[in-house]
CSV table of C-alpha atoms in Angstrom, one decimal:
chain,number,residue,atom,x,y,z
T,1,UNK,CA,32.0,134.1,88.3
T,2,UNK,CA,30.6,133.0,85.1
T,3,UNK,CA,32.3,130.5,83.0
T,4,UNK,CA,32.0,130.5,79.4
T,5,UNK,CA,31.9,127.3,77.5
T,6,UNK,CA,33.9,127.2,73.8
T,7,UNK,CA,36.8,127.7,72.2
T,8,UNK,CA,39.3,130.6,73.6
T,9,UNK,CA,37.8,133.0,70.6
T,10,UNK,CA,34.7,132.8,72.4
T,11,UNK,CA,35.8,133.4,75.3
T,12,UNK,CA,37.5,136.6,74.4
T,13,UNK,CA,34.6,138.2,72.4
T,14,UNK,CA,32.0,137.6,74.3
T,15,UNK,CA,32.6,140.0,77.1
T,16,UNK,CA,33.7,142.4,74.3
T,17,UNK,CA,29.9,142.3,72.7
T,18,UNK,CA,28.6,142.1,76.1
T,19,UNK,CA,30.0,145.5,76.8
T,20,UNK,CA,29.4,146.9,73.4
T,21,UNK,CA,25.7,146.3,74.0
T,22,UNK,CA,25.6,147.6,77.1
T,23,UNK,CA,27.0,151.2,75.9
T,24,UNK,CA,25.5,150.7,72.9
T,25,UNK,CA,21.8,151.1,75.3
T,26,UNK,CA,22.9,153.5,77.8
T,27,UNK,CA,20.8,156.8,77.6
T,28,UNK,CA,22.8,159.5,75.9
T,29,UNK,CA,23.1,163.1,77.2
T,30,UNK,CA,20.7,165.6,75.4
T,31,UNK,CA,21.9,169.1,74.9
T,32,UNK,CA,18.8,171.5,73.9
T,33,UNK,CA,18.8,175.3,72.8
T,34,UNK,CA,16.4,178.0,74.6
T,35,UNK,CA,13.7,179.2,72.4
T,36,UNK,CA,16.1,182.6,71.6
T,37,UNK,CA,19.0,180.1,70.6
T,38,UNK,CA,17.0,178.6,68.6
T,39,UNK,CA,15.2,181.4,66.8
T,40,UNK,CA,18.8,182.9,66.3
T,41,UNK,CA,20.1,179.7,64.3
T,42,UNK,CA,17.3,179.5,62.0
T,43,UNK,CA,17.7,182.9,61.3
T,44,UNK,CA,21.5,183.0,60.7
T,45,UNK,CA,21.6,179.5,58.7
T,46,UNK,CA,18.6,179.7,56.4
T,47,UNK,CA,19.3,180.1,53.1
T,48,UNK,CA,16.5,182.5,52.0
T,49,UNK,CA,17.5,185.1,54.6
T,50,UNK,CA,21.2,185.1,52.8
T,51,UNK,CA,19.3,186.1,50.3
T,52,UNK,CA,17.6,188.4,50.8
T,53,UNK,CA,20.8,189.8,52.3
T,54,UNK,CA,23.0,189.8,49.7
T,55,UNK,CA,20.3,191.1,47.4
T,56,UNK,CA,20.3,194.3,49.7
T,57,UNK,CA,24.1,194.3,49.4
T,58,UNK,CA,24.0,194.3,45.8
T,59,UNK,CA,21.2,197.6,45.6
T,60,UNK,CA,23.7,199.5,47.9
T,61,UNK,CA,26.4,198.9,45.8
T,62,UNK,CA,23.9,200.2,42.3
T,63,UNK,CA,23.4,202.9,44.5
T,64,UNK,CA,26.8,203.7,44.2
T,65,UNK,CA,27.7,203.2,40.9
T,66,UNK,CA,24.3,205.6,40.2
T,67,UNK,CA,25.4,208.2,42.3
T,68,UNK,CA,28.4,207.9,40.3
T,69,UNK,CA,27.0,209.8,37.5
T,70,UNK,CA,27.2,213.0,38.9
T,71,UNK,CA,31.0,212.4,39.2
T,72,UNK,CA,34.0,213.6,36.3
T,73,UNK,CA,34.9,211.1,33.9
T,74,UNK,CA,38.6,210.8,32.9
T,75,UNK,CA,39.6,208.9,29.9
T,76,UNK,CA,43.0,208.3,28.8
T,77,UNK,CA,43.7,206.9,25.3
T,78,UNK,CA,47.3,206.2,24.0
T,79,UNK,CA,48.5,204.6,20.8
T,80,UNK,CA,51.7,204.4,18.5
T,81,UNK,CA,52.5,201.9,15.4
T,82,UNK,CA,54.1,202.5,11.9
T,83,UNK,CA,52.3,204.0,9.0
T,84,UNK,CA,53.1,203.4,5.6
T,85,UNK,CA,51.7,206.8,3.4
T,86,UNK,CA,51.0,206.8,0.0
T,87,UNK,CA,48.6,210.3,-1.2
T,88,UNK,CA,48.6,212.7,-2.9
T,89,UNK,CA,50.5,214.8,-0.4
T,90,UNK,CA,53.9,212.8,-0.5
T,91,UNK,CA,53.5,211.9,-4.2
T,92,UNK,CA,53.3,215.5,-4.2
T,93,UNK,CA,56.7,215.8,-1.5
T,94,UNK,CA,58.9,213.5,-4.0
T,95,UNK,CA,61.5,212.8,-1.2
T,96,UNK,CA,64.5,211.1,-2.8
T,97,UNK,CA,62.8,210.2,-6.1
T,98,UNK,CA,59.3,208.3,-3.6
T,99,UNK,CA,55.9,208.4,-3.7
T,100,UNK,CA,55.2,207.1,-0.8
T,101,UNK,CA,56.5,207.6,3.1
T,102,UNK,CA,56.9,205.5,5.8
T,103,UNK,CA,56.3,207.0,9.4
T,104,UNK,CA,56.3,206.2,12.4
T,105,UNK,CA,53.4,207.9,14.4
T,106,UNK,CA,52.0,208.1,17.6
T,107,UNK,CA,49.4,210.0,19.9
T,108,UNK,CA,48.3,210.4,23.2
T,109,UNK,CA,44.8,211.4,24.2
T,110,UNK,CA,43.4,213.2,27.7
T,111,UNK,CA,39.8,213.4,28.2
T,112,UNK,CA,37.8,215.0,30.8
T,113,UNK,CA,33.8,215.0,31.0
T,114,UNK,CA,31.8,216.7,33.4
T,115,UNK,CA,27.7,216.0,33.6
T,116,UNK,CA,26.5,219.6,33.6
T,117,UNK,CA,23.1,219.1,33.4
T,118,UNK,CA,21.3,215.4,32.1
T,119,UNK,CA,17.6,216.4,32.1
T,120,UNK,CA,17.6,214.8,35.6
T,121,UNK,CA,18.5,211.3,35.0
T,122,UNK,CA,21.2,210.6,36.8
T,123,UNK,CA,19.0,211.9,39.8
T,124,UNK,CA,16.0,209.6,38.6
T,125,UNK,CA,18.6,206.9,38.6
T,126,UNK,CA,19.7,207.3,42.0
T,127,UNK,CA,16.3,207.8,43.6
T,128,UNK,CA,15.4,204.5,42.1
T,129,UNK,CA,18.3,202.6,43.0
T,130,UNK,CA,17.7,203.7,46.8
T,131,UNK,CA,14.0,203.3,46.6
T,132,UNK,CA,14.9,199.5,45.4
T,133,UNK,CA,17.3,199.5,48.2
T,134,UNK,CA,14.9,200.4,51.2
T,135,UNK,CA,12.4,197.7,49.6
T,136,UNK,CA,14.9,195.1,49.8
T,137,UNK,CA,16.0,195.8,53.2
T,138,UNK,CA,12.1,195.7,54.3
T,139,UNK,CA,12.5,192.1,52.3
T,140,UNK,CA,15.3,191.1,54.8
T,141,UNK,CA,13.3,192.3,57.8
T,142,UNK,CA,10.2,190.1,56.2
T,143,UNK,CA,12.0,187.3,55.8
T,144,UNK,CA,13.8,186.7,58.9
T,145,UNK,CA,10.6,187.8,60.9
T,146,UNK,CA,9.0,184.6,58.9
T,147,UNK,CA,12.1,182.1,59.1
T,148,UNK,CA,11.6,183.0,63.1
T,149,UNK,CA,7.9,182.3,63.0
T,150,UNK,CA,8.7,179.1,61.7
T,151,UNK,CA,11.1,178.3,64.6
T,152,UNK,CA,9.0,179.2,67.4
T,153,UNK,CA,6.4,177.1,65.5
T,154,UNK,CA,8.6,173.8,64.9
């Protein structure tokens, strides 16, 4: 047994440092990834491939709203107030000894559009909008292919 020389604070925290040290060197367990693992992380956390991603999301959704040209439009309109009428046309009335009216109006308005035929536009937009779609989903493909290049390289 080893005896310590000091006060009893000594005694007492000197085996506690002695310990700490001794944990403090031991050789920690090492987890590592296969090569795949690996490659998959890179590719699922790095930030350009998001990206690229949502940039493809965003083309399939302007796809959409082009396509959406060849749909019908309806437009509903509604409004009603109080009008105060003073012309030529209730002058001309002479209601109870007035010249002027005070009404209370109100309309309501239904409106239906169909494209018949736009010169082809609407069918020039879409094209576009799918030919800028298949480019960025080539980008995605680009991208991850070089954020996994650079995995298996690191």
């Amino acid at each position: 047994m080893i005896k310590i020389r000091g006060d009893y604070k000594t005694q007492r925290c000197l085996p506690v440092a002695v310990a700490g040290l001794v944990m403090f060197f031991q050789p920690l367990p090492v987890w590592g990834f296969t090569l795949q693992e690996a490659v998959e992380m890179a590719v699922k956390t790095y930030p350009e491939v998001h990206a690229a991603e949502e940039e493809g999301r965003s083309l399939k959704q302007k796809v959409q709203e082009e396509f959406a040209g060849y749909l019908p439009q309806i437009d509903f309109s509604a409004g009603y107030g109080h009008e105060y009428s003073d012309n030529p046309t209730t002058r001309g009335a002479n209601v109870a000894g007035q010249h002027s009216l005070n009404l209370k109006r109100g309309e309501l308005g239904l409106t239906l559009d169909q494209m018949v035929f736009d010169g082809y536009e609407v069918r020039s937009m879409v094209a576009e909008a799918e030919a800028k779609l298949k480019g960025a989903l080539a980008n995605v493909k680009t991208v991850s292919d070089d954020t996994a290049l650079s995995a298996i390289k690191a």
